[in-house]
Backbone as a printed PyTorch tensor [residue, N CA C, xyz], in Angstrom:
tensor([[[ 55.9370, 188.3400,  85.4430],
         [ 55.2020, 189.4630,  84.8910],
         [ 54.0710, 188.9670,  83.9970]],

        [[ 54.3060, 187.8950,  83.2630],
         [ 53.2700, 187.3670,  82.3890],
         [ 52.0380, 186.9540,  83.1620]],

        [[ 52.2070, 186.3960,  84.3380],
         [ 51.0580, 185.9650,  85.1290],
         [ 50.2000, 187.1540,  85.5350]],

        [[ 50.8140, 188.2950,  85.7720],
         [ 50.0670, 189.4920,  86.1580],
         [ 49.3330, 190.1130,  84.9780]],

        [[ 49.9320, 190.0360,  83.7850],
         [ 49.3640, 190.6560,  82.5880],
         [ 49.3210, 189.6570,  81.4430]],

        [[ 48.4040, 188.6860,  81.5030],
         [ 48.3830, 187.6490,  80.4660],
         [ 48.0530, 188.1920,  79.0760]],

        [[ 47.4060, 189.3220,  78.9710],
         [ 47.0510, 189.8660,  77.6650],
         [ 48.1830, 190.6060,  76.9820]],

        [[ 49.2660, 190.8610,  77.7100],
         [ 50.3720, 191.6370,  77.1400],
         [ 50.9850, 190.9360,  75.9380]],

        [[ 51.2050, 189.6290,  76.0450],
         [ 51.7850, 188.8920,  74.9190],
         [ 50.8250, 188.8720,  73.7390]],

        [[ 49.5300, 188.7090,  74.0240],
         [ 48.5460, 188.6830,  72.9530],
         [ 48.5030, 190.0380,  72.2360]],

        [[ 48.5670, 191.1120,  72.9950],
         [ 48.5790, 192.4380,  72.3880],
         [ 49.8200, 192.6170,  71.5250]],

        [[ 50.9650, 192.1570,  72.0030],
         [ 52.2070, 192.2650,  71.2320],
         [ 52.0960, 191.4520,  69.9400]],

        [[ 51.4520, 190.2690,  70.0220],
         [ 51.2470, 189.4590,  68.8130],
         [ 50.3780, 190.1980,  67.8050]],

        [[ 49.3090, 190.8250,  68.2870],
         [ 48.4420, 191.6090,  67.4020],
         [ 49.2080, 192.7610,  66.7790]],

        [[ 50.0050, 193.4300,  67.5780],
         [ 50.7930, 194.5560,  67.0570],
         [ 51.7370, 194.0980,  65.9530]],

        [[ 52.4060, 192.9710,  66.1650],
         [ 53.3370, 192.4370,  65.1540],
         [ 52.5810, 192.0570,  63.8850]],

        [[ 51.4550, 191.3770,  64.0480],
         [ 50.6720, 190.9710,  62.8860],
         [ 50.1600, 192.1920,  62.1220]],

        [[ 49.6440, 193.1760,  62.8520],
         [ 49.1450, 194.3910,  62.2000],
         [ 50.2690, 195.1050,  61.4560]],

        [[ 51.4440, 195.1640,  62.0500],
         [ 52.5820, 195.8100,  61.3870],
         [ 52.9900, 195.0370,  60.1360]],

        [[ 52.9790, 193.7050,  60.2270],
         [ 53.3040, 192.8840,  59.0510],
         [ 52.2920, 193.1180,  57.9290]],

        [[ 51.0270, 193.2210,  58.2810],
         [ 49.9860, 193.4530,  57.2770],
         [ 50.1580, 194.8400,  56.6670]],

        [[ 50.4630, 195.8270,  57.4830],
         [ 50.6740, 197.1850,  56.9470],
         [ 51.8760, 197.2230,  55.9950]],

        [[ 52.9350, 196.5350,  56.3540],
         [ 54.1150, 196.4660,  55.4760],
         [ 53.7600, 195.8000,  54.1570]],

        [[ 52.9740, 194.7140,  54.2510],
         [ 52.5430, 194.0220,  53.0450],
         [ 51.6870, 194.9550,  52.1800]],

        [[ 50.7940, 195.7080,  52.8030],
         [ 49.9540, 196.6470,  52.0560],
         [ 50.8020, 197.6910,  51.3430]],

        [[ 51.8430, 198.1810,  52.0050],
         [ 52.7310, 199.1630,  51.3770],
         [ 53.4280, 198.5590,  50.1590]],

        [[ 53.8760, 197.3190,  50.2880],
         [ 54.5170, 196.6520,  49.1550],
         [ 53.5280, 196.4750,  48.0050]],

        [[ 52.3090, 196.1010,  48.3420],
         [ 51.2940, 195.9020,  47.3080],
         [ 50.9250, 197.2330,  46.6470]],

        [[ 50.9130, 198.3060,  47.4270],
         [ 50.5980, 199.6190,  46.8570],
         [ 51.6730, 200.0640,  45.8640]],

        [[ 52.8630, 199.5230,  46.0000],
         [ 53.9590, 199.8770,  45.0940],
         [ 53.9750, 199.0730,  43.8000]],

        [[ 53.0710, 198.1210,  43.6770],
         [ 53.0350, 197.3050,  42.4590],
         [ 52.6260, 198.1720,  41.2710]],

        [[ 53.3520, 198.0240,  40.1910],
         [ 53.0030, 198.6490,  38.9130],
         [ 53.2110, 197.5920,  37.8390]],

        [[ 52.1760, 197.3340,  37.0460],
         [ 52.2520, 196.3430,  35.9780],
         [ 51.7890, 196.9980,  34.6890]],

        [[ 52.5590, 196.8080,  33.6390],
         [ 52.2020, 197.3420,  32.3280],
         [ 51.9680, 196.1890,  31.3700]],

        [[ 50.8870, 196.2820,  30.6210],
         [ 50.5810, 195.3000,  29.5810],
         [ 50.3700, 196.0510,  28.2730]],

        [[ 50.7970, 195.4300,  27.1970],
         [ 50.6250, 196.0010,  25.8640],
         [ 49.6660, 195.1310,  25.0670]],

        [[ 48.9210, 195.7690,  24.1930],
         [ 48.0300, 195.0160,  23.3040],
         [ 48.8760, 194.2200,  22.3190]],

        [[ 48.2610, 193.2150,  21.7180],
         [ 48.9700, 192.3670,  20.7700],
         [ 49.5990, 193.1370,  19.6240]],

        [[ 48.9420, 194.2020,  19.1830],
         [ 49.4680, 194.9810,  18.0640],
         [ 50.4070, 196.0950,  18.5220]],

        [[ 50.5880, 196.2380,  19.8390],
         [ 51.5100, 197.2360,  20.3740],
         [ 50.9850, 198.6640,  20.3340]],

        [[ 49.7250, 198.8400,  20.0120],
         [ 49.1710, 200.1890,  19.8950],
         [ 48.5670, 200.7130,  21.1980]],

        [[ 48.4210, 199.8400,  22.1830],
         [ 47.8070, 200.2160,  23.4520],
         [ 48.7050, 199.7220,  24.5790]],

        [[ 48.9100, 200.5740,  25.5700],
         [ 49.6790, 200.1990,  26.7500],
         [ 48.8970, 200.6430,  27.9780]],

        [[ 48.7680, 199.7390,  28.9280],
         [ 48.0040, 200.0040,  30.1460],
         [ 48.8950, 199.7060,  31.3430]],

        [[ 48.9390, 200.6280,  32.2910],
         [ 49.6580, 200.4050,  33.5430],
         [ 48.6480, 200.4570,  34.6760]],

        [[ 48.7040, 199.4310,  35.5320],
         [ 47.7980, 199.3630,  36.6830],
         [ 48.6120, 199.2740,  37.9660]],

        [[ 47.9460, 199.5780,  39.0710],
         [ 48.5700, 199.4860,  40.3840],
         [ 48.2570, 198.1640,  41.0610]],

        [[ 48.6030, 198.0890,  42.3200],
         [ 48.4680, 196.8630,  43.0870],
         [ 47.0520, 196.3620,  43.2560]],

        [[ 46.0830, 197.2440,  43.1740],
         [ 44.6790, 196.8320,  43.2880],
         [ 44.0340, 196.7010,  41.9080]],

        [[ 44.8560, 196.7590,  40.8700],
         [ 44.3350, 196.6590,  39.5140],
         [ 43.7830, 197.9730,  38.9970]],

        [[ 44.0020, 199.0540,  39.7530],
         [ 43.4820, 200.3560,  39.3400],
         [ 44.3240, 200.9440,  38.2040]],

        [[ 43.6520, 201.6210,  37.3060],
         [ 44.3190, 202.2070,  36.1470],
         [ 45.2190, 203.3560,  36.5970]],

        [[ 46.4880, 203.2580,  36.2300],
         [ 47.4620, 204.3110,  36.5210],
         [ 47.7110, 205.1330,  35.2570]],

        [[ 47.8660, 204.4220,  34.1420],
         [ 48.1740, 205.1130,  32.8920],
         [ 47.6390, 204.3210,  31.7050]],

        [[ 47.1190, 205.0400,  30.7420],
         [ 46.6640, 204.4570,  29.4830],
         [ 47.3640, 205.2100,  28.3710]],

        [[ 48.0360, 204.4680,  27.5020],
         [ 48.7230, 205.0790,  26.3720],
         [ 48.1600, 204.4890,  25.0930]],

        [[ 47.8180, 205.3660,  24.1570],
         [ 47.3090, 204.9620,  22.8480],
         [ 48.2370, 205.5040,  21.7720]],

        [[ 48.7360, 204.6230,  20.9450],
         [ 49.5380, 205.0420,  19.8050],
         [ 48.5890, 205.7780,  18.8500]],

        [[ 49.0050, 206.8850,  18.2610],
         [ 48.1240, 207.6090,  17.3430],
         [ 47.5950, 206.7520,  16.1930]],

        [[ 48.2700, 205.6670,  15.8750],
         [ 47.8070, 204.8010,  14.7920],
         [ 46.4830, 204.1040,  15.1120]],

        [[ 46.0470, 204.1000,  16.3870],
         [ 44.7700, 203.4560,  16.7120],
         [ 43.6120, 204.1690,  16.0230]],

        [[ 43.8150, 205.4270,  15.6450],
         [ 42.7470, 206.2090,  15.0270],
         [ 42.6100, 205.9550,  13.5220]],

        [[ 43.5260, 205.1800,  12.9720],
         [ 43.4400, 204.8660,  11.5440],
         [ 42.2210, 204.0050,  11.2350]],

        [[ 41.8430, 203.1860,  12.1970],
         [ 40.6490, 202.3560,  12.0560],
         [ 39.5660, 203.0020,  12.9050]],

        [[ 38.4540, 203.3100,  12.3080],
         [ 37.3940, 204.0230,  13.0180],
         [ 36.4020, 203.0650,  13.6820]],

        [[ 36.9130, 201.9690,  14.1930],
         [ 36.0640, 200.9760,  14.8390],
         [ 36.1880, 201.1430,  16.3580]],

        [[ 35.3190, 201.9630,  16.9290],
         [ 35.3960, 202.2590,  18.3590],
         [ 35.1440, 201.0200,  19.2070]],

        [[ 34.2950, 200.1100,  18.7330],
         [ 34.0210, 198.8820,  19.4950],
         [ 35.2800, 198.0210,  19.5830]],

        [[ 36.0110, 197.9020,  18.4850],
         [ 37.2480, 197.1110,  18.4890],
         [ 38.2990, 197.7640,  19.3780]],

        [[ 38.3790, 199.0910,  19.3470],
         [ 39.3260, 199.8070,  20.2000],
         [ 38.9790, 199.5820,  21.6720]],

        [[ 37.7150, 199.7130,  22.0010],
         [ 37.2790, 199.4990,  23.3780],
         [ 37.5800, 198.0680,  23.8280]],

        [[ 37.3340, 197.1100,  22.9630],
         [ 37.5950, 195.7050,  23.2990],
         [ 39.0900, 195.4810,  23.5380]],

        [[ 39.9250, 196.0690,  22.7070],
         [ 41.3660, 195.9130,  22.8540],
         [ 41.8610, 196.5670,  24.1500]],

        [[ 41.3450, 197.7380,  24.4620],
         [ 41.7160, 198.4050,  25.7130],
         [ 41.2880, 197.5520,  26.9010]],

        [[ 40.0600, 197.0540,  26.8660],
         [ 39.5340, 196.2410,  27.9670],
         [ 40.3530, 194.9740,  28.1470]],

        [[ 40.6600, 194.2980,  27.0610],
         [ 41.4540, 193.0660,  27.1260],
         [ 42.8410, 193.3420,  27.7020]],

        [[ 43.4580, 194.4220,  27.2530],
         [ 44.7920, 194.7890,  27.7450],
         [ 44.7320, 195.1300,  29.2290]],

        [[ 43.6870, 195.8390,  29.6200],
         [ 43.4910, 196.2040,  31.0260],
         [ 43.3100, 194.9500,  31.8870]],

        [[ 42.5290, 194.0030,  31.4240],
         [ 42.3050, 192.7650,  32.1770],
         [ 43.6110, 191.9790,  32.3530]],

        [[ 44.4370, 191.9410,  31.3260],
         [ 45.7250, 191.2370,  31.4360],
         [ 46.6190, 191.9070,  32.4660]],

        [[ 46.6680, 193.2380,  32.4190],
         [ 47.4930, 193.9650,  33.3830],
         [ 46.9740, 193.7500,  34.8040]],

        [[ 45.6670, 193.8090,  34.9830],
         [ 45.0770, 193.6170,  36.3130],
         [ 45.3410, 192.2060,  36.8250]],

        [[ 45.2510, 191.2040,  35.9480],
         [ 45.5230, 189.8220,  36.3560],
         [ 46.9800, 189.6620,  36.7850]],

        [[ 47.8960, 190.2730,  36.0470],
         [ 49.3140, 190.2170,  36.4150],
         [ 49.5440, 190.9160,  37.7520]],

        [[ 48.8750, 192.0430,  37.9580],
         [ 48.9850, 192.7790,  39.2110],
         [ 48.4830, 191.9320,  40.3740]],

        [[ 47.3630, 191.2500,  40.1600],
         [ 46.8010, 190.4130,  41.2120],
         [ 47.7430, 189.2500,  41.5460]],

        [[ 48.3810, 188.6900,  40.5480],
         [ 49.3550, 187.6120,  40.7820],
         [ 50.5170, 188.1210,  41.6380]],

        [[ 51.0040, 189.3210,  41.3390],
         [ 52.0970, 189.8960,  42.1320],
         [ 51.6400, 190.1440,  43.5620]],

        [[ 50.4200, 190.6580,  43.7200],
         [ 49.8800, 190.8770,  45.0630],
         [ 49.7320, 189.5770,  45.8230]],

        [[ 49.2960, 188.5420,  45.1440],
         [ 49.1350, 187.2330,  45.7670],
         [ 50.4900, 186.7100,  46.2460]],

        [[ 51.5250, 186.9230,  45.4620],
         [ 52.8670, 186.4810,  45.8550],
         [ 53.3340, 187.2250,  47.1050]],

        [[ 53.0520, 188.5190,  47.1790],
         [ 53.4370, 189.3080,  48.3450],
         [ 52.6710, 188.8490,  49.5820]],

        [[ 51.3970, 188.5430,  49.4220],
         [ 50.5320, 188.1890,  50.5540],
         [ 50.5540, 186.7010,  50.8820]],

        [[ 51.3420, 185.9220,  50.1760],
         [ 51.3030, 184.4540,  50.3070],
         [ 51.4430, 183.9780,  51.7440]],

        [[ 52.2650, 184.6320,  52.5500],
         [ 52.4760, 184.1600,  53.9200],
         [ 51.2350, 184.3490,  54.7970]],

        [[ 50.2720, 185.1530,  54.3540],
         [ 49.0420, 185.3790,  55.1070],
         [ 47.8800, 184.5320,  54.5940]],

        [[ 48.0980, 183.8100,  53.5290],
         [ 47.0110, 183.1010,  52.8620],
         [ 47.1680, 181.5930,  52.9850]],

        [[ 46.0590, 180.8790,  52.8680],
         [ 46.1630, 179.4220,  52.8950],
         [ 46.8960, 178.9110,  51.6560]],

        [[ 47.5210, 177.7680,  51.8050],
         [ 48.2310, 177.1710,  50.6730],
         [ 47.2440, 176.9160,  49.5320]],

        [[ 47.6670, 177.2080,  48.3310],
         [ 46.8220, 176.9820,  47.1630],
         [ 45.8470, 178.1080,  46.8820]],

        [[ 45.9720, 179.2370,  47.5820],
         [ 45.0800, 180.3770,  47.3220],
         [ 45.2520, 180.8330,  45.8780]],

        [[ 44.1370, 181.1930,  45.2560],
         [ 44.1580, 181.6420,  43.8670],
         [ 43.6540, 183.0710,  43.7830]],

        [[ 44.0290, 183.7940,  42.7340],
         [ 43.5340, 185.1640,  42.5910],
         [ 42.0090, 185.2360,  42.5360]],

        [[ 41.3910, 184.2440,  41.9170],
         [ 39.9350, 184.2700,  41.7700],
         [ 39.2150, 184.1510,  43.1060]],

        [[ 39.8100, 183.4380,  44.0510],
         [ 39.1350, 183.2050,  45.3210],
         [ 39.7190, 183.9700,  46.4880]],

        [[ 40.5400, 184.9920,  46.2080],
         [ 41.2240, 185.6950,  47.2790],
         [ 40.9710, 187.1930,  47.1970]],

        [[ 40.5650, 187.7580,  48.3250],
         [ 40.3930, 189.2030,  48.4310],
         [ 41.6410, 189.7600,  49.0960]],

        [[ 42.4140, 190.5340,  48.3530],
         [ 43.6780, 191.0500,  48.8700],
         [ 43.5430, 192.3980,  49.5700]],

        [[ 42.3310, 192.8060,  49.8910],
         [ 42.1500, 194.0460,  50.6540],
         [ 42.1950, 193.6730,  52.1360]],

        [[ 43.2330, 194.1130,  52.8030],
         [ 43.4390, 193.7290,  54.1920],
         [ 43.0000, 194.8030,  55.1800]],

        [[ 42.3850, 195.8700,  54.6980],
         [ 41.8910, 196.9120,  55.5940],
         [ 40.9440, 196.3810,  56.6530]],

        [[ 39.9540, 195.5540,  56.2620],
         [ 39.0490, 194.9970,  57.2830],
         [ 39.7850, 194.1510,  58.3250]],

        [[ 40.8150, 193.4260,  57.9050],
         [ 41.5930, 192.6360,  58.8550],
         [ 42.2940, 193.5530,  59.8470]],

        [[ 42.9090, 194.6270,  59.3550],
         [ 43.5770, 195.5570,  60.2570],
         [ 42.5940, 196.1820,  61.2380]],

        [[ 41.4350, 196.5430,  60.7470],
         [ 40.4070, 197.1190,  61.6180],
         [ 40.0500, 196.1360,  62.7290]],

        [[ 39.8690, 194.8900,  62.3590],
         [ 39.5130, 193.8490,  63.3410],
         [ 40.6280, 193.6450,  64.3440]],

        [[ 41.8850, 193.6300,  63.8710],
         [ 43.0260, 193.4880,  64.7750],
         [ 43.0890, 194.6490,  65.7550]],

        [[ 42.8540, 195.8610,  65.2500],
         [ 42.8590, 197.0340,  66.1210],
         [ 41.7580, 196.9380,  67.1770]],

        [[ 40.5810, 196.4810,  66.7620],
         [ 39.4960, 196.3160,  67.7240],
         [ 39.8590, 195.3220,  68.8180]],

        [[ 40.4270, 194.1950,  68.4020],
         [ 40.7790, 193.1540,  69.3750],
         [ 41.9120, 193.5960,  70.2950]],

        [[ 42.7630, 194.4770,  69.7900],
         [ 43.8860, 194.9390,  70.6070],
         [ 43.4950, 196.1070,  71.4850]],

        [[ 42.2410, 196.4150,  71.5350],
         [ 41.7840, 197.4850,  72.4140],
         [ 41.6760, 198.8340,  71.7490]],

        [[ 41.5730, 198.8440,  70.4120],
         [ 41.3790, 200.1030,  69.6970],
         [ 42.6120, 200.9610,  69.5930]],

        [[ 43.7600, 200.3900,  69.8390],
         [ 45.0000, 201.1930,  69.7990],
         [ 45.5160, 201.3440,  68.4000]]])
């Protein structure tokens, strides 16, 4: 049968790879990371893509009327949470990445890969 339909195995390989990537994407979408500021007055929760899910501010942050310092603390806390989220995503995607891949040099958005796999598999 393989001799008659040599592309059948290749299509099945694409289907398996696409399914594995979709499963990985679902796992990454479930990532939630929370980081707290050093003083404990700010808490930031991000998702698998580093997107802001929740921002919590202790009412005591308003005791100091320094909006620049507050913004800096929120930004720093957000960056820490996003970095932790990216590390978790990298761990989930490790089997698809070259050895030694780093968060700085890795794009964990696999939508374009899935699109390409679908195209190669005949648009299915």
